[in-house]
Structure formats: C-alpha cells, structure tokens
Amino acid sequence: MARTAAPALFHYLPNDSPVHAMDPRLKVGCLACLGVAAALASTWWQFALLLAATAGAFALASIPSGALLARSAPFAVLVAVVFATKLFVTPGTPLPVAGALGATVEGALDGGAFALRMLLVLALCTLMMATTTLLSLKQAIEWLLRSVPFVAEARVATAVELTFTMLPLLFDSYREIADAQAARCAQVRRNPLPRMLGLLRTLLETTLRRADDIVYAMESRCYSDVRTAPAFATAAFDKIAFLTAATLLAACCLS
Amino acid sequence: MCRLETRNLHHRFPDGTEALRGVTIAFEPGSFTVLAGANGSGKTVFARHLNGLYRPTEGEVLLDGRSIFDDLSAARQAVGLVFQNAESQFVGQTVAQDTAFGPENLNLPAAEVARRVEESLRTVGLWERRDTPPHSLSGGQRRRAAIAGVLAMNPRVVLFDEPFSGLDYSGVRQVLEQLVRMRERGTTIIVISHQLDKLLAHADRLVLFHQGAVVADGSPQDVAPCLERHDVRNPLSGGLRLEQLSWLCCGEDSRHG
Ligand SMILES: Nc1ncnc2c1ncn2[C@@H]1O[C@H](COP(=O)(O)OP(=O)(O)OP(=O)(O)O)[C@@H](O)[C@H]1O
Ligand SMILES: [Mg+2]
C-alpha cells in the first residue's frame, strides 16, 4: 500500500536535535506557555518575539520546514479567509487603499493579529508533533495529570496515545473501503447519498472492529495502569528553552 | 512445568452462535501441536479462550491444574497469543515501543524492559529495525515483530493464529524458523493454520476442529486421512512422506523425532 513518503503534517519526523531530545514535560510546558502567549499578544513587538522564537525552534529541530509549509496550504487558505472577513467586517476608519470596498484600518490590524495567532499555534503544534514520539507525549501527559485529583492519568494518557495511533489507520481503511466500493462501480449510482452512507457504515464497523482487536491485543499482553515508570532526562537546553518560553509569556502579558 | 488444558469448553455468542461445543484437550509442556479445521470451525475462539480473553459459557481452562481466571495476569504471561491479524496487534509507534508494551505492563524495572526488548528483537532478527513504525514493515517482518512482542513476556506456551496467511515463501520460512527455534528452547507451541503442508513435518500432534468440536486428535500420520472428510486438504494425499514436507532446507536439523 502506498504510504505517504513526503513529510505529512502532524507526523513524527525522527532526527537527532536538542528539540527532539527535550524532556517531554518541559516541551509540553513550552508549548503551553507559547500558545497562551500567542493568544495574549497584541503589539507588533510581541508578535515579532514569538515569531522569532518559533522560527528559532524550527531551525534547532532541523526538520524539513519547507515541505511542512507546503503541506499547510489548506490552513493558509483558512487563515486568509479569516483575515479577509475581519478586514471588511470590522467597522472603523476606511483604509487609504481599499477604503471604498469597506476595508478598515481596525479590520486590518485585528485580522492581522488573528491570522498571526493562528499561524503561531499551527506552527507550534506542527513542531510538537514532528519532534515528539507519541510514547513520550503520553508519558508527559501522564506525569502532568498525576497531580490532578480524580483523573485516572494512565487511562487518559493511553487513550490519547491510542487515538493518535489509530488516526492514520482510520485514513487507510477509509481509502481502502472507498477503493473497494469504486471497484464495484459504486459511483455509477445516480444518487450519491446511499453510497456515502454505505461507506460511513462500513468505515464505522471496520473502526470498531479494529478498536476491539486492539483492546484484545492489549489485554492479552496484560495491559495495566501500573506500568514501568518512564525515565525523564532533563538537559540544560530544556531548562533554558522553558525559561525562554516563560519569559516570552510574561512579556506578552504586558500591554 | 506448564500444562495447559481445557475441560468441556463451551462458547455461545450473544447472537446464539455456538462457536465451541465441549472441547476437552491438554497440551503437554514442550509439545508442538497444530490445530486445523475449516473456516468458522471455532479455532480462533478457542485460542482466545486459552489466553483468557473470552469467558467460557461452560467448562474451564486450566494452567497447571488451576483455572486461568485465578490469576489472569500470570496466565497471560505464561500463554502468549500471536493474533490472526498482526496489524491489529500493534500498540506502539515503533517496533521497540511495541515490544516493550508487555514487559512495561508487568511493571518490570526499566533496565529489564530494555534487556527483554533487545533480546526478543534480536531473536526475531528485527533489532536493526527497532525504530521503524510497525505498520511500515513488510508482511513477514510484521509477523515477526508481533512475535517479538509476545516473546518479551517470556511465555512458556505460545499460540499462533494463522501465522502464515498472506506471506510469501521467504516470509513463511522466516516465521517457521522462529517456531522451530522456540520449540527447541522448550516452549510449548500451538499453531492454528490451514497450511498444513508447511507445518506437519515439525509438529508432533494434529488436532482437527469441526463445527466447534474436536473430531480427530493424534499424530499427524494418524489424523491426516481424516482431513478431507472435514474440508481440509490432506498434504500427504499425494503419497508424500511427512519428512518430505518441511519448508526449511535444514529440516533434518530442526526436527525432533
Ligand atoms: N464476535 C462474534 N459474534 C458472533 N459470532 C462469532 C463471533 N466471532 C466468531 N463468531 C462465530 O464463531 C464461529 C467460529 O469462529 P472462529 O473465528 O473461531 O473460526 P475459525 O475456525 O477461526 O475460522 P477461520 O479459519 O476462518 O479463521 C463462526 O461461526 C463465527 O461466525
Ligand atoms: Mg480464525
């Protein structure tokens, strides 16, 4: 079966970089700090700082950013639509160039800030998924949830990990089922609705059966919430990275 | 010692299907048994019972004389199950992570987990591929990765459900070599398969399932003549001798008489 050769968005891209090797707990901490900072940022210098930090992290991770960028085209369209909407809908001073069409200065600023926030969050999530294995992400989630009462952290973390493991399989089965239906000339039918419903039902059944199989496979290998504890290693780089992210967050709280 | 046996095992599914109708059978330590039978004869359901994944409607599964439900975790450690569909068995993102899943569930120290992962992956010859995602391995490698995940639990009995389906000649040989090598180390082997020609030369017992019951049980030579009556092809029907069937060139070395 043809599996994607080009780096897919939200896929792990193995490499020997300090970003890859980071303690997953601090990495999740950095992501949280920078994500909140992006949401709070409002002035140009705050955005400039965050963009510089994100670009720096990408450079350190040395993953094929260009190819990832090309893959994010659908998101770019979304960002552009949001920007355009804000530009024309926000009331205020007409923009010197396109004022007649209803574009406003406030709209441009507002839309620009919103688009930048979306871009930052998207880039940060992509970087996170590209440099972190699901296992270490799971271990970090488990560690972070440990202090939250009434949450079975091992279960939640396993559920998160399994969901992400299952997603690519789900896409594979979708393609397989669609192909199988096409091979039996399903597209000749004039009304596409029954075909879509049929495909959905088969997909759901396949997915449930796979989920069932995974549960059996896990049980047969003694699945337990009490598992060998992960060994976290925190390098100096990780602490510096986290301090930087926290400082950026503090800077974005100013206004 | 690790004697696995079932007594009068019945399994009825909620929809009324009688998948097993009173199976009584014992597997001696160190034996190599092949379970055969037509599609839907209850082999997979039986395998899942041996691993404690299903609860019997009636009857029981015993390990060294005690019900496996007395200590399910110990029973699942002792009896490893390699699933019919290797794909559905992977829970890790890389081969090594998947192999570590079992030992981690046993809450072993991290160093011991690492040791077992390396040992199992070296045994199946996948140590070099340890950082590969399981789903991007070839069919034969995938089957071997699934075997490594079971080996890492140090089982004394290993059950294989259709280990050869979909494999080419070299894939079959890779898996077959694993089976023979594990058997040489004293592991009890139970294999479910339609492809008797690949297995019988190495087996010392053949059990035939038909509609959820055991209809023949004995040495491969004795049971082979009953096969065709129950919709299974007899690999010896062409006048071949058992020894001539082995798919491993060094069959003489690996066979125990
Ligand atoms: N989850 C289920 N619900 C209802 N019936 C089932 C279920 N699983 C299996 N069966 C039925 O139980 C019977 C035995 O199935 P089983 O999977 O054990 O067959 P098998 O011998 O392994 O066949 P194959 O050689 O095709 O793998 C079949 O009639 C099957 O339809
Ligand atoms: Mg089966």
XYZ file of C-alpha atoms and ligand atoms in Angstrom:
544
model
C 0.000 0.000 0.000
C 1.288 3.489 -0.802
C 2.104 5.224 2.431
C 2.940 8.916 2.228
C 6.622 9.449 1.547
C 6.580 13.253 1.867
C 6.532 14.512 5.461
C 2.889 14.708 6.431
C 1.569 17.373 8.710
C 1.310 16.258 12.343
C 3.602 13.285 11.816
C 6.714 12.382 13.755
C 9.931 13.148 11.842
C 12.847 11.445 13.608
C 16.071 13.411 13.972
C 18.960 13.992 16.368
C 18.211 17.505 17.560
C 18.036 19.104 21.005
C 14.349 19.785 20.340
C 13.710 16.093 19.693
C 15.671 15.105 22.785
C 13.877 17.560 25.067
C 12.229 16.324 28.239
C 8.627 15.923 27.018
C 7.237 17.513 30.181
C 9.157 20.724 29.592
C 8.306 20.580 25.912
C 4.605 20.424 26.723
C 5.244 23.294 29.177
C 6.909 25.355 26.442
C 4.021 24.653 24.075
C 1.525 25.774 26.700
C 3.481 28.974 27.503
C 3.938 29.935 23.865
C 0.351 29.037 22.978
C -1.047 31.257 25.725
C 1.473 33.955 24.835
C 0.263 33.866 21.214
C -3.321 34.257 22.390
C -2.407 37.250 24.589
C -0.015 39.016 22.201
C -1.338 42.289 20.812
C 1.570 44.596 19.932
C 3.894 44.154 16.948
C 6.987 43.552 19.073
C 5.253 40.767 20.972
C 4.390 39.027 17.725
C 7.914 39.607 16.422
C 9.385 37.963 19.528
C 7.081 34.955 19.267
C 7.694 34.511 15.553
C 11.438 34.708 16.109
C 11.248 32.128 18.914
C 9.171 29.749 16.767
C 11.473 30.133 13.783
C 14.449 29.507 16.071
C 12.855 26.314 17.413
C 12.212 25.069 13.863
C 15.825 25.806 12.940
C 17.109 23.941 16.009
C 14.911 20.938 15.226
C 16.306 20.925 11.645
C 13.232 19.295 10.128
C 12.204 19.964 6.516
C 10.208 23.113 7.258
C 9.702 23.934 3.595
C 7.882 20.700 2.867
C 5.789 21.126 6.005
C 4.925 24.652 4.897
C 3.735 23.358 1.534
C 1.555 20.850 3.350
C -0.093 23.578 5.404
C -1.606 25.220 2.292
C -5.197 24.347 3.297
C -4.640 26.058 6.629
C -3.171 29.106 4.881
C -6.433 29.433 2.935
C -8.365 29.275 6.201
C -6.151 31.959 7.738
C -6.583 34.151 4.637
C -10.372 33.809 4.783
C -10.394 34.802 8.441
C -8.159 37.789 7.709
C -10.351 38.951 4.823
C -13.510 38.619 6.881
C -12.087 40.685 9.717
C -10.712 43.227 7.256
C -14.075 44.005 5.680
C -16.430 43.411 8.567
C -14.774 45.385 11.363
C -16.187 48.946 11.476
C -13.783 51.925 11.749
C -11.565 54.271 9.733
C -11.568 53.386 5.997
C -8.246 52.023 4.774
C -6.482 54.519 2.389
C -6.050 51.959 -0.437
C -9.233 49.883 -0.355
C -11.459 52.042 1.772
C -14.207 52.181 -0.830
C -14.733 48.425 -0.545
C -15.313 48.703 3.200
C -11.870 47.658 4.433
C -10.887 49.432 7.616
C -7.629 50.126 9.448
C -9.001 48.441 12.569
C -10.039 45.467 10.443
C -6.538 45.097 9.023
C -4.917 45.275 12.463
C -7.447 42.962 14.060
C -7.383 40.477 11.211
C -3.599 40.575 11.048
C -3.263 39.832 14.751
C -5.782 36.996 14.485
C -4.050 35.477 11.484
C -0.667 35.691 13.229
C -2.061 33.920 16.292
C -3.457 31.115 14.162
C -0.177 30.752 12.303
C 1.807 30.638 15.538
C -0.400 27.991 17.130
C -0.386 25.919 13.943
C 3.394 26.114 13.674
C 3.889 25.226 17.332
C 1.592 22.190 17.119
C 3.294 21.005 13.947
C 6.688 21.323 15.605
C 5.458 19.465 18.667
C 4.074 16.534 16.680
C 7.091 16.420 14.380
C 9.636 16.213 17.182
C 7.854 14.154 19.852
C 7.033 10.453 19.770
C 3.566 9.528 20.965
C 5.108 7.475 23.751
C 6.946 10.412 25.288
C 3.944 12.661 24.731
C 1.841 10.105 26.519
C 4.322 9.888 29.377
C 4.347 13.674 29.703
C 0.556 13.831 29.762
C 0.511 11.102 32.372
C 3.036 12.953 34.527
C 1.229 16.273 34.208
C -2.162 14.733 35.040
C -0.783 12.941 38.060
C -1.368 15.975 40.263
C -4.980 16.356 39.095
C -7.274 14.507 41.508
C -9.962 12.063 40.304
C -8.306 11.559 36.922
C -7.001 8.111 36.011
C -3.939 9.609 34.346
C -2.667 6.337 32.895
C -6.010 5.690 31.205
C -6.339 9.191 29.800
C -2.764 9.107 28.519
C -3.249 5.678 26.924
C -6.478 6.859 25.324
C -4.695 9.876 23.844
C -1.869 7.709 22.557
C -4.221 5.135 21.033
C -6.298 7.831 19.363
C -3.242 9.197 17.636
C -2.052 5.701 16.718
C -5.455 4.860 15.257
C -5.876 8.029 13.176
C -3.556 7.073 10.297
C -5.081 3.575 10.292
C -8.506 5.134 10.057
C -7.468 7.101 6.965
C -6.009 3.934 5.473
C -9.229 1.986 5.977
C -11.238 4.884 4.575
C -9.181 4.807 1.394
C -9.381 1.025 1.201
C -13.162 0.940 1.603
C -13.666 3.785 -0.863
C -11.469 1.990 -3.406
C -13.284 -1.290 -2.862
C -16.613 0.409 -3.452
C -15.303 2.194 -6.516
C -14.009 -1.124 -7.850
C -17.576 -2.365 -7.708
C -18.756 0.667 -9.662
C -20.470 2.385 -6.745
C -20.049 5.758 -8.482
C -22.429 4.761 -11.303
C -25.403 5.185 -8.989
C -27.059 8.500 -9.613
C -27.806 9.370 -6.010
C -24.522 9.576 -4.060
C -26.207 9.625 -0.656
C -26.711 5.843 -0.223
C -23.113 5.305 -1.326
C -21.815 7.800 1.248
C -23.927 6.256 3.981
C -22.745 2.795 2.999
C -19.145 3.935 3.117
C -19.621 5.538 6.511
C -21.284 2.452 7.922
C -18.513 0.178 6.665
C -15.881 2.579 7.988
C -17.539 2.672 11.378
C -17.776 -1.113 11.511
C -14.146 -1.542 10.473
C -13.005 1.007 13.014
C -14.965 -0.570 15.816
C -13.642 -3.988 14.892
C -10.086 -2.617 14.877
C -10.625 -0.917 18.212
C -11.974 -4.208 19.533
C -8.936 -6.059 18.205
C -6.572 -3.557 19.817
C -8.326 -3.947 23.145
C -7.947 -7.728 22.918
C -4.295 -7.359 21.909
C -3.652 -5.060 24.864
C -5.429 -7.368 27.278
C -3.557 -10.380 26.025
C -0.338 -8.542 26.837
C -1.522 -7.838 30.393
C -2.493 -4.169 29.961
C -2.233 -2.493 33.333
C -2.371 1.059 34.655
C 0.603 0.353 36.876
C 3.402 0.290 34.338
C 7.150 0.650 34.319
C 7.736 4.332 35.085
C 9.258 6.353 32.270
C 12.731 7.777 32.823
C 12.709 11.513 32.166
C 16.036 13.197 31.467
C 16.224 16.977 31.672
C 19.146 18.607 29.872
C 20.316 22.175 30.422
C 18.929 23.057 26.982
C 15.433 22.011 28.124
C 15.513 24.311 31.136
C 16.787 27.231 29.086
C 14.072 26.606 26.494
C 11.385 26.529 29.158
C 12.697 29.696 30.828
C 12.701 31.432 27.450
C 9.114 30.370 26.788
C 8.041 31.512 30.257
C 9.784 34.880 29.747
C 8.027 35.322 26.419
C 4.702 34.573 28.106
C 5.454 37.202 30.753
C 6.375 39.691 28.031
C 3.089 39.053 26.246
C 1.152 39.678 29.464
C 2.370 43.294 29.363
C 0.411 45.631 27.215
C 6.142 -27.298 34.063
C 3.342 -25.637 32.231
C 0.433 -27.841 31.360
C -2.388 -26.090 29.592
C -5.730 -27.853 29.313
C -9.393 -27.195 28.682
C -12.292 -29.152 30.099
C -15.619 -29.340 28.328
C -15.212 -25.817 26.951
C -18.397 -24.286 25.501
C -18.776 -20.865 23.978
C -22.043 -19.347 22.830
C -22.049 -15.809 21.394
C -24.875 -13.414 22.325
C -26.326 -13.853 18.832
C -26.749 -17.566 19.535
C -23.763 -18.875 17.519
C -22.351 -21.993 19.168
C -18.656 -21.456 18.462
C -17.357 -24.191 20.796
C -19.236 -27.306 21.836
C -17.413 -29.083 24.633
C -13.695 -29.032 23.816
C -11.532 -31.106 26.151
C -7.869 -31.118 25.295
C -4.475 -30.923 27.053
C -1.167 -29.584 25.783
C 1.943 -31.192 27.286
C 4.947 -28.973 28.060
C 7.331 -28.710 25.118
C 4.908 -30.167 22.573
C 4.230 -28.801 19.092
C 0.546 -29.015 18.178
C -1.213 -27.964 15.007
C -4.913 -27.073 15.141
C -6.696 -27.419 11.808
C -10.277 -27.059 10.664
C -12.458 -25.356 8.078
C -13.331 -21.632 8.247
C -15.635 -20.921 11.143
C -14.876 -24.179 12.956
C -14.025 -22.284 16.163
C -10.210 -22.239 16.150
C -9.798 -18.514 16.825
C -12.434 -18.532 19.530
C -10.633 -21.466 21.137
C -7.293 -19.596 21.010
C -8.822 -16.581 22.709
C -10.115 -18.800 25.477
C -6.631 -20.165 26.126
C -5.479 -16.572 26.651
C -8.413 -15.696 28.900
C -9.835 -13.114 26.501
C -13.253 -14.778 26.491
C -15.155 -16.211 29.440
C -16.409 -19.752 28.807
C -20.174 -20.217 28.660
C -19.461 -23.565 30.261
C -16.319 -25.505 31.162
C -12.902 -24.179 32.120
C -9.336 -23.519 31.023
C -6.641 -24.782 33.396
C -2.967 -23.893 33.665
C -1.036 -26.363 35.812
C -4.349 -27.524 37.247
C -5.640 -24.079 38.263
C -8.262 -22.028 36.457
C -6.599 -19.256 34.444
C -9.065 -16.794 35.939
C -7.496 -17.346 39.386
C -4.544 -15.245 38.257
C -5.281 -13.910 34.801
C -2.168 -11.785 34.534
C 0.105 -14.737 35.337
C -1.795 -16.900 32.852
C -1.447 -14.328 30.072
C 2.249 -14.067 30.797
C 2.637 -17.823 30.577
C 0.467 -18.198 27.466
C 1.348 -15.749 24.687
C -1.017 -15.217 21.766
C 0.072 -14.030 18.332
C -3.117 -12.762 16.691
C -4.533 -13.837 13.352
C -4.209 -10.256 12.127
C -0.728 -8.988 13.063
C -1.759 -5.433 12.173
C -4.334 -5.219 14.890
C -1.824 -6.278 17.499
C 0.464 -3.248 17.395
C 0.023 -0.672 20.118
C 3.379 1.108 19.848
C 4.604 3.717 17.400
C 7.895 1.955 16.796
C 8.836 -1.719 16.821
C 10.811 -1.279 20.053
C 8.000 0.579 21.808
C 5.554 -2.085 20.796
C 7.816 -4.864 22.050
C 8.201 -3.026 25.370
C 4.435 -2.839 25.876
C 4.083 -6.245 27.550
C 7.053 -6.030 29.948
C 6.017 -2.483 30.895
C 2.588 -3.755 31.801
C 4.281 -6.244 34.109
C 5.839 -3.193 35.781
C 9.363 -4.568 35.372
C 12.323 -2.248 36.046
C 13.256 -0.115 33.028
C 16.613 -1.887 32.593
C 14.909 -5.291 32.488
C 12.371 -3.996 29.960
C 15.214 -2.753 27.754
C 17.037 -6.080 28.083
C 13.957 -8.077 27.094
C 13.204 -5.802 24.158
C 16.708 -6.214 22.802
C 16.707 -9.964 23.365
C 13.321 -10.512 21.692
C 14.090 -8.269 18.738
C 17.449 -9.949 18.208
C 15.768 -13.356 18.363
C 13.406 -12.457 15.534
C 16.103 -10.513 13.669
C 14.478 -7.095 13.871
C 16.886 -5.309 16.221
C 18.145 -3.131 13.359
C 14.560 -2.084 12.576
C 13.692 -1.195 16.172
C 12.895 2.463 15.429
C 10.678 1.696 12.433
C 6.905 2.127 12.724
C 5.423 -1.413 12.749
C 2.953 -0.579 10.013
C 5.706 0.203 7.532
C 7.327 -3.238 7.855
C 6.829 -5.969 5.275
C 4.306 -8.728 5.956
C 6.891 -11.222 7.204
C 8.648 -8.622 9.332
C 5.331 -7.507 10.781
C 4.521 -11.057 11.792
C 7.981 -11.334 13.382
C 7.503 -8.030 15.220
C 4.243 -9.382 16.615
C 6.108 -12.495 17.747
C 8.759 -10.342 19.451
C 6.039 -8.539 21.406
C 4.877 -11.882 22.745
C 8.398 -13.251 23.355
C 9.223 -10.241 25.529
C 6.741 -11.571 28.084
C 8.808 -14.780 28.436
C 5.866 -17.086 27.758
C 6.100 -20.840 28.239
C 3.308 -21.553 25.770
C 2.895 -19.588 22.527
C -0.233 -19.749 20.409
C -0.084 -18.671 16.783
C -3.315 -17.915 14.962
C -2.729 -18.282 11.214
C 0.923 -17.191 11.265
C 1.414 -17.750 7.519
C -1.598 -16.055 5.967
C -0.578 -13.608 3.292
C 3.136 -14.399 3.474
C 5.359 -15.281 0.542
C 7.862 -18.119 0.541
C 10.545 -16.213 2.418
C 8.020 -14.777 4.878
C 6.747 -18.274 5.638
C 10.283 -19.523 6.185
C 11.134 -16.616 8.494
C 8.152 -17.353 10.695
C 8.585 -21.109 10.520
C 12.194 -20.770 11.644
C 11.012 -18.815 14.677
C 8.533 -21.538 15.579
C 11.111 -24.288 15.311
C 13.695 -22.331 17.274
C 11.264 -21.531 20.089
C 10.287 -25.151 20.255
C 13.931 -26.156 20.570
C 14.194 -23.926 23.614
C 11.387 -25.858 25.256
C 8.470 -23.525 24.584
C 5.153 -25.265 24.024
C 3.909 -24.334 20.558
C 0.286 -24.367 19.384
C -0.302 -23.295 15.786
C -3.635 -22.709 14.102
C -3.254 -22.992 10.354
C -4.860 -24.023 7.106
C -1.433 -24.562 5.571
C -0.606 -27.970 6.943
C 1.985 -28.691 4.287
C 4.238 -26.076 5.872
C 3.862 -27.329 9.398
C 3.253 -31.016 9.718
C 6.908 -32.021 9.322
C 7.676 -30.136 12.527
C 4.591 -30.991 14.555
C 4.104 -33.939 16.849
C 0.344 -33.645 17.082
C -2.525 -32.653 14.839
C -5.946 -31.713 16.190
C -8.899 -31.307 13.878
C -11.798 -28.959 14.689
C -15.195 -29.245 13.082
C -18.158 -27.029 13.985
C -16.771 -26.178 17.406
C -15.747 -29.683 18.447
C -12.592 -31.787 18.234
C -13.210 -34.570 15.722
C -9.686 -36.017 15.446
C -6.618 -35.824 17.632
C -3.342 -37.698 17.254
C -0.037 -37.855 15.427
C -0.029 -36.140 12.007
C 0.212 -39.520 10.230
C -2.836 -40.860 12.039
C -5.032 -37.806 11.670
C -4.129 -36.875 8.081
C -6.508 -39.402 6.471
C -9.489 -37.812 8.276
C -8.725 -34.316 6.973
C -10.556 -34.334 3.665
C -13.754 -35.549 5.305
C -13.781 -32.243 7.208
C -12.958 -29.899 4.347
C -9.229 -29.668 4.987
C -6.780 -30.671 2.281
C -4.559 -33.597 3.203
C -0.970 -32.637 2.337
C 0.042 -36.309 2.447
C -2.549 -37.389 -0.107
C -0.051 -37.402 -2.997
C 1.866 -40.238 -1.398
C 4.398 -37.860 0.147
C 6.117 -38.772 3.341
C 5.915 -36.356 6.268
C 9.655 -35.638 6.247
C 9.489 -34.513 2.648
C 7.165 -31.664 3.511
C 9.474 -29.380 5.509
C 9.790 -25.866 4.110
C 13.122 -25.388 5.838
C 16.116 -26.660 3.886
C 17.760 -27.767 7.108
C 14.631 -29.632 8.150
C 16.726 -32.537 9.441
C 18.436 -30.295 11.994
C 15.319 -28.677 13.300
C 13.135 -31.722 13.550
C 12.873 -33.742 16.671
C 11.766 -37.277 16.399
N -17.917 -11.883 17.793
C -18.653 -12.877 17.291
N -20.010 -12.853 17.367
C -20.737 -13.851 16.862
N -20.243 -14.955 16.277
C -18.915 -15.049 16.164
C -18.047 -14.017 16.663
N -16.763 -14.390 16.422
C -16.845 -15.590 15.805
N -18.121 -15.987 15.645
C -18.568 -17.243 15.047
O -17.970 -18.308 15.728
C -17.640 -19.346 14.837
C -16.176 -19.710 14.987
O -15.391 -18.618 14.575
P -13.813 -18.648 14.567
O -13.360 -17.257 14.286
O -13.317 -19.271 15.794
O -13.494 -19.558 13.318
P -12.070 -20.060 12.791
O -12.024 -21.525 12.944
O -11.004 -19.270 13.436
O -12.188 -19.691 11.251
P -11.072 -19.144 10.244
O -10.351 -20.344 9.756
O -11.861 -18.503 9.169
O -10.202 -18.175 10.985
C -18.009 -18.857 13.464
O -19.241 -19.435 13.098
C -18.162 -17.374 13.606
O -19.126 -16.874 12.739
Mg -9.589 -17.866 12.827
